[in-house]
XYZ file of C-alpha atoms in Angstrom:
146
model
C 0.000 0.000 0.000
C 1.371 3.382 -0.941
C 0.840 6.591 0.997
C 0.385 9.633 -1.165
C 0.445 13.332 -0.422
C -1.532 15.038 -3.137
C -1.431 18.694 -4.117
C -4.221 21.052 -3.124
C -5.812 20.591 -6.565
C -6.759 16.992 -5.739
C -6.722 16.295 -1.999
C -8.724 13.103 -2.272
C -9.038 10.415 -4.879
C -11.727 7.715 -4.762
C -12.289 4.625 -6.874
C -10.318 2.920 -9.603
C -8.043 5.168 -11.639
C -6.646 2.415 -13.834
C -7.104 -1.334 -14.137
C -5.579 -2.924 -11.083
C -5.440 0.082 -8.716
C -7.907 1.534 -6.214
C -7.819 4.782 -4.191
C -9.766 5.601 -1.026
C -9.953 7.816 2.074
C -11.742 6.498 5.165
C -14.021 8.690 7.304
C -14.742 7.517 10.827
C -18.035 8.496 12.480
C -19.423 8.252 16.011
C -22.875 6.900 16.952
C -24.479 10.249 16.025
C -22.950 10.320 12.533
C -20.449 13.081 13.382
C -17.051 12.665 11.672
C -14.477 11.962 14.383
C -11.529 11.098 12.176
C -10.309 11.035 8.594
C -7.832 8.467 7.371
C -4.970 9.055 4.994
C -5.222 8.771 1.226
C -4.704 5.090 0.393
C -3.724 3.427 -2.857
C -3.987 -0.320 -3.425
C -2.584 -2.361 -6.263
C -4.870 -5.343 -6.873
C -2.829 -8.533 -6.706
C -3.693 -12.190 -6.784
C -4.932 -13.345 -3.365
C -3.037 -15.855 -1.270
C -3.790 -19.520 -1.923
C -4.411 -20.904 1.579
C -4.536 -24.503 0.302
C -0.949 -24.266 -0.946
C 0.368 -21.983 1.829
C -1.807 -22.289 4.947
C -1.274 -20.116 8.007
C 1.027 -21.737 10.565
C 2.446 -20.972 13.990
C 2.043 -17.439 15.300
C 0.030 -16.318 12.265
C -2.494 -19.133 12.793
C -2.690 -18.425 16.536
C -3.385 -14.729 15.842
C -6.098 -15.630 13.306
C -7.748 -17.968 15.831
C -7.606 -15.295 18.545
C -9.158 -12.741 16.162
C -11.927 -15.225 15.293
C -12.645 -15.931 18.962
C -12.687 -12.202 19.805
C -15.056 -11.520 16.892
C -17.504 -14.165 18.133
C -17.406 -12.765 21.675
C -17.841 -9.221 20.318
C -20.919 -10.195 18.283
C -22.542 -11.741 21.364
C -21.642 -8.774 23.584
C -22.911 -6.144 21.165
C -26.231 -7.941 20.663
C -26.990 -7.410 24.384
C -28.226 -3.805 24.976
C -26.490 -3.457 28.377
C -23.164 -4.706 27.026
C -23.519 -2.468 23.973
C -24.067 0.577 26.194
C -21.047 -0.378 28.347
C -18.772 -0.665 25.291
C -20.179 2.527 23.731
C -19.405 4.568 26.879
C -15.927 3.082 27.090
C -15.311 3.822 23.390
C -16.513 7.418 23.618
C -14.369 8.031 26.718
C -11.167 7.263 24.775
C -11.928 9.312 21.644
C -9.717 12.285 20.771
C -12.804 14.478 20.289
C -14.163 13.726 23.778
C -13.313 16.511 26.173
C -10.906 15.162 28.765
C -10.792 11.792 26.986
C -7.820 9.533 27.643
C -6.739 6.279 26.067
C -8.368 3.152 27.454
C -6.218 1.648 30.233
C -6.254 -1.745 28.494
C -5.244 -0.426 25.058
C -1.992 -1.596 23.506
C 1.062 0.675 23.551
C 1.775 2.554 20.297
C 5.569 2.701 19.892
C 5.382 5.279 17.102
C 3.487 7.838 19.205
C 4.872 6.829 22.583
C 1.397 6.481 24.123
C -1.441 4.000 24.326
C -3.468 3.503 21.156
C -6.795 5.271 20.623
C -9.399 3.968 18.241
C -11.832 5.714 15.892
C -13.787 2.611 14.862
C -16.179 1.214 17.460
C -16.013 -2.403 16.285
C -12.208 -2.328 16.089
C -12.020 -0.920 19.620
C -14.301 -3.586 21.112
C -12.596 -6.455 19.279
C -9.131 -5.226 20.269
C -10.039 -4.836 23.945
C -11.465 -8.372 23.938
C -8.322 -9.664 22.193
C -6.131 -7.942 24.803
C -8.117 -9.657 27.548
C -7.870 -13.068 25.838
C -4.096 -12.647 25.319
C -3.654 -11.707 28.968
C -5.652 -14.731 30.145
C -3.603 -16.996 27.876
C -0.254 -15.704 29.136
C -1.344 -15.202 32.753
C -0.664 -11.441 32.684
C -2.897 -9.081 34.647
C -4.334 -6.304 32.455
C -3.966 -2.663 33.393
C -0.638 -3.135 35.160
């Protein structure tokens, strides 16, 4: 994936510009539809997908895929319950950059590039990641929040 900085004439590019390449810019919204973040201009070259029959995932890659699958299942169940949904929504909104006095979630992973804990702009990504952090901690016997 290439990162592009375009001139002021064309700040954003969407869709296919030529066969085999796609451009997009993501916009992240809160529960009220307000834009809370804008991603960078992205450019993808369409390539042939991986053949998992010939080269299946093994080792750490397979373990991470299984953990992601398990976290996704737990997230779907949690978000279908109105009380759990409200709990996760409050927790998500508390860590947003646009929330006054908001701070990163105490269980968020550390972002080495920024030197702080990660903050999320997608609700589903936040919930899944927090669940994955909890599952990883249970697996390794580490206490979260320490």
